[in-house]
């Protein structure tokens, strides 16, 4: 955290800046405040290059995309990359299309191997269960620090992660039937293997 700012606060403040002051101000904001933030680095890069592109900083946007996709190994959804209005100015560059193709390949591989996950953190007494689900385009690592306080209240903390991946380390619960089945499976396994109160 930089100056006490969390990952969620960084994204929300950047979006607020974008809505009230425009893409250039939002780009400047995230570039100034992102250093040292713990969260989904792929998402932070996405904000950076999309805002740079929307602000007309095409070379900077391509540089940030290259850093994210080529150097860091992140990927982003193919449909998003080709349809997002903020990225349309980049369509004229061959390098953009090469990175889009690389992302498409990584996305296909990730979707073949996607699986639900869960992390359990037990309190000393293991009496009660608290399930905290991640938000849109988040993961276990992002939400864990926000919920650890329940451990002092004798809860076992369960942090399920959807199997549905949208981009590097960004998971969503938008398939309700699938999400319900995954949560039920996690819950049933926990009850089978641990002693917690359940009603």
Short mmCIF file of C-alpha atoms in Angstrom, two decimals:
data_model
loop_
_atom_site.label_atom_id
_atom_site.label_comp_id
_atom_site.label_asym_id
_atom_site.label_seq_id
_atom_site.Cartn_x
_atom_site.Cartn_y
_atom_site.Cartn_z
CA UNK A 1 0.00 0.00 0.00
CA UNK A 2 1.22 3.46 -0.81
CA UNK A 3 0.08 6.14 1.62
CA UNK A 4 -2.50 3.69 2.97
CA UNK A 5 -4.25 3.29 -0.40
CA UNK A 6 -5.53 -0.17 -1.26
CA UNK A 7 -5.81 -1.76 -4.69
CA UNK A 8 -9.59 -1.32 -4.69
CA UNK A 9 -9.24 2.34 -3.71
CA UNK A 10 -6.73 2.91 -6.51
CA UNK A 11 -9.10 1.49 -9.12
CA UNK A 12 -12.12 3.33 -7.73
CA UNK A 13 -10.30 6.66 -7.50
CA UNK A 14 -8.97 6.23 -11.04
CA UNK A 15 -12.49 5.52 -12.33
CA UNK A 16 -13.83 8.54 -10.43
CA UNK A 17 -11.09 10.71 -11.93
CA UNK A 18 -11.92 9.35 -15.40
CA UNK A 19 -15.62 10.11 -14.99
CA UNK A 20 -15.10 13.61 -13.61
CA UNK A 21 -11.93 14.84 -15.34
CA UNK A 22 -11.31 12.60 -18.35
CA UNK A 23 -8.83 10.01 -19.55
CA UNK A 24 -5.65 12.11 -19.39
CA UNK A 25 -6.23 13.07 -15.75
CA UNK A 26 -7.13 9.47 -14.89
CA UNK A 27 -4.00 8.20 -16.64
CA UNK A 28 -1.87 10.73 -14.75
CA UNK A 29 -3.55 9.71 -11.49
CA UNK A 30 -2.95 5.97 -11.86
CA UNK A 31 0.64 6.48 -13.01
CA UNK A 32 1.33 8.60 -9.93
CA UNK A 33 -0.41 6.34 -7.41
CA UNK A 34 0.02 2.73 -8.62
CA UNK A 35 3.59 2.20 -7.44
CA UNK A 36 3.69 -0.03 -4.39
CA UNK A 37 0.03 -1.06 -4.58
CA UNK A 38 -0.55 -4.74 -3.84
CA UNK A 39 -3.26 -6.20 -6.07
CA UNK A 40 -3.78 -7.60 -9.55
CA UNK A 41 -0.89 -6.10 -11.46
CA UNK A 42 -2.43 -7.19 -14.77
CA UNK A 43 -5.53 -5.10 -14.03
CA UNK A 44 -3.43 -2.09 -13.05
CA UNK A 45 -1.56 -2.36 -16.36
CA UNK A 46 -4.89 -2.63 -18.16
CA UNK A 47 -6.06 0.63 -16.62
CA UNK A 48 -2.76 2.29 -17.55
CA UNK A 49 -2.64 1.32 -21.22
CA UNK A 50 -6.38 1.80 -21.83
CA UNK A 51 -6.31 5.28 -20.30
CA UNK A 52 -3.12 6.19 -22.19
CA UNK A 53 -4.78 5.13 -25.44
CA UNK A 54 -8.00 7.02 -24.65
CA UNK A 55 -5.92 10.11 -23.85
CA UNK A 56 -4.21 9.96 -27.26
CA UNK A 57 -0.90 8.72 -25.85
CA UNK A 58 -0.70 5.86 -28.33
CA UNK A 59 3.04 5.15 -28.12
CA UNK A 60 2.87 5.11 -24.32
CA UNK A 61 -0.15 2.80 -24.46
CA UNK A 62 1.69 0.37 -26.74
CA UNK A 63 4.76 0.50 -24.50
CA UNK A 64 2.63 -0.33 -21.43
CA UNK A 65 0.85 -3.14 -23.28
CA UNK A 66 4.20 -4.58 -24.34
CA UNK A 67 5.47 -4.37 -20.77
CA UNK A 68 2.35 -6.16 -19.48
CA UNK A 69 1.92 -8.80 -22.20
CA UNK A 70 5.44 -9.47 -23.48
CA UNK A 71 7.61 -8.75 -20.45
CA UNK A 72 5.28 -9.69 -17.58
CA UNK A 73 3.42 -12.49 -19.39
CA UNK A 74 -0.09 -11.21 -18.65
CA UNK A 75 -3.03 -11.78 -20.98
CA UNK A 76 -6.36 -10.06 -21.57
CA UNK A 77 -9.58 -11.27 -23.14
CA UNK A 78 -9.57 -11.22 -26.93
CA UNK A 79 -13.10 -9.82 -27.23
CA UNK A 80 -12.26 -7.01 -24.82
CA UNK A 81 -9.07 -6.05 -26.66
CA UNK A 82 -10.71 -5.82 -30.08
CA UNK A 83 -13.98 -4.18 -28.99
CA UNK A 84 -13.03 -1.70 -26.24
CA UNK A 85 -13.49 1.87 -27.48
CA UNK A 86 -10.51 3.13 -25.47
CA UNK A 87 -8.23 0.78 -27.41
CA UNK A 88 -9.57 1.56 -30.91
CA UNK A 89 -6.79 4.13 -31.60
CA UNK A 90 -4.26 1.28 -31.26
CA UNK A 91 -5.84 -0.86 -33.99
CA UNK A 92 -3.70 0.84 -36.65
CA UNK A 93 -0.50 -0.60 -35.14
CA UNK A 94 0.79 -4.04 -36.16
CA UNK A 95 2.32 -4.48 -32.69
CA UNK A 96 -1.13 -4.17 -31.15
CA UNK A 97 -2.50 -7.00 -33.29
CA UNK A 98 0.50 -9.21 -32.48
CA UNK A 99 -0.14 -8.73 -28.75
CA UNK A 100 -3.87 -9.38 -29.23
CA UNK A 101 -3.04 -12.67 -30.97
CA UNK A 102 -0.68 -13.65 -28.15
CA UNK A 103 -3.40 -12.86 -25.61
CA UNK A 104 -5.89 -14.95 -27.60
CA UNK A 105 -3.55 -17.94 -27.42
CA UNK A 106 -2.98 -17.48 -23.68
CA UNK A 107 -6.71 -17.04 -23.08
CA UNK A 108 -7.52 -20.29 -24.90
CA UNK A 109 -4.95 -22.15 -22.82
CA UNK A 110 -6.18 -20.62 -19.56
CA UNK A 111 -9.79 -21.52 -20.33
CA UNK A 112 -8.81 -25.14 -21.00
CA UNK A 113 -7.25 -25.41 -17.55
CA UNK A 114 -9.59 -23.21 -15.51
CA UNK A 115 -10.71 -24.63 -12.18
CA UNK A 116 -12.33 -23.39 -9.02
CA UNK A 117 -10.11 -22.81 -6.00
CA UNK A 118 -10.61 -22.13 -2.33
CA UNK A 119 -8.40 -21.12 0.57
CA UNK A 120 -9.31 -21.91 4.16
CA UNK A 121 -7.82 -20.02 7.07
CA UNK A 122 -8.76 -21.53 10.39
CA UNK A 123 -9.21 -19.71 13.66
CA UNK A 124 -8.06 -21.30 16.92
CA UNK A 125 -11.52 -22.56 17.88
CA UNK A 126 -12.80 -23.51 14.40
CA UNK A 127 -16.38 -23.03 15.52
CA UNK A 128 -18.04 -20.98 12.81
CA UNK A 129 -17.66 -20.55 9.08
CA UNK A 130 -17.40 -17.24 7.23
CA UNK A 131 -17.40 -17.37 3.42
CA UNK A 132 -16.14 -14.27 1.58
CA UNK A 133 -16.40 -14.21 -2.20
CA UNK A 134 -14.17 -12.09 -4.40
CA UNK A 135 -15.60 -9.35 -6.58
CA UNK A 136 -15.61 -8.97 -10.34
CA UNK A 137 -12.16 -9.47 -11.87
CA UNK A 138 -10.57 -10.26 -8.50
CA UNK A 139 -9.04 -13.30 -6.81
CA UNK A 140 -8.29 -14.82 -3.41
CA UNK A 141 -5.10 -12.83 -2.94
CA UNK A 142 -6.88 -9.52 -3.40
CA UNK A 143 -9.66 -10.12 -0.89
CA UNK A 144 -7.81 -12.09 1.80
CA UNK A 145 -6.43 -9.06 3.70
CA UNK A 146 -9.91 -7.51 3.89
CA UNK A 147 -11.44 -10.50 5.67
CA UNK A 148 -8.75 -11.80 8.05
CA UNK A 149 -10.29 -9.86 10.93
CA UNK A 150 -13.04 -12.51 11.25
CA UNK A 151 -10.44 -14.98 12.57
CA UNK A 152 -10.33 -13.22 15.95
CA UNK A 153 -14.07 -13.86 16.24
CA UNK A 154 -13.48 -17.65 15.98
CA UNK A 155 -14.59 -18.01 12.37
CA UNK A 156 -12.93 -20.30 9.87
CA UNK A 157 -12.50 -18.10 6.81
CA UNK A 158 -13.28 -19.64 3.43
CA UNK A 159 -12.17 -17.71 0.35
CA UNK A 160 -13.57 -19.37 -2.78
CA UNK A 161 -12.33 -18.36 -6.21
CA UNK A 162 -14.43 -18.79 -9.31
CA UNK A 163 -13.16 -21.06 -12.06
CA UNK A 164 -14.20 -18.52 -14.68
CA UNK A 165 -11.18 -16.45 -15.65
CA UNK A 166 -11.49 -13.21 -17.61
CA UNK A 167 -7.81 -12.18 -17.82
CA UNK A 168 -4.59 -12.87 -15.88
CA UNK A 169 -5.61 -13.49 -12.25
CA UNK A 170 -9.00 -11.81 -12.84
CA UNK A 171 -11.91 -14.13 -12.04
CA UNK A 172 -15.67 -13.53 -12.28
CA UNK A 173 -18.85 -15.08 -10.89
CA UNK A 174 -21.02 -14.14 -13.89
CA UNK A 175 -22.12 -17.73 -14.57
CA UNK A 176 -24.56 -18.06 -11.67
CA UNK A 177 -25.29 -21.77 -12.07
CA UNK A 178 -21.62 -22.66 -12.30
CA UNK A 179 -20.75 -20.39 -9.37
CA UNK A 180 -23.50 -21.91 -7.22
CA UNK A 181 -22.23 -25.43 -7.95
CA UNK A 182 -18.64 -24.45 -7.14
CA UNK A 183 -19.65 -22.85 -3.84
CA UNK A 184 -21.74 -25.88 -2.87
CA UNK A 185 -18.82 -28.20 -3.64
CA UNK A 186 -16.44 -26.12 -1.49
CA UNK A 187 -18.95 -26.00 1.36
CA UNK A 188 -19.66 -29.74 1.25
CA UNK A 189 -15.93 -30.55 1.31
CA UNK A 190 -15.35 -28.22 4.23
CA UNK A 191 -18.21 -29.68 6.28
CA UNK A 192 -17.00 -33.20 5.48
CA UNK A 193 -13.42 -32.47 6.60
CA UNK A 194 -13.79 -29.95 9.43
CA UNK A 195 -15.84 -29.31 12.51
CA UNK A 196 -17.66 -26.00 12.13
CA UNK A 197 -21.14 -24.93 13.07
CA UNK A 198 -23.58 -25.01 10.20
CA UNK A 199 -27.32 -24.51 10.20
#
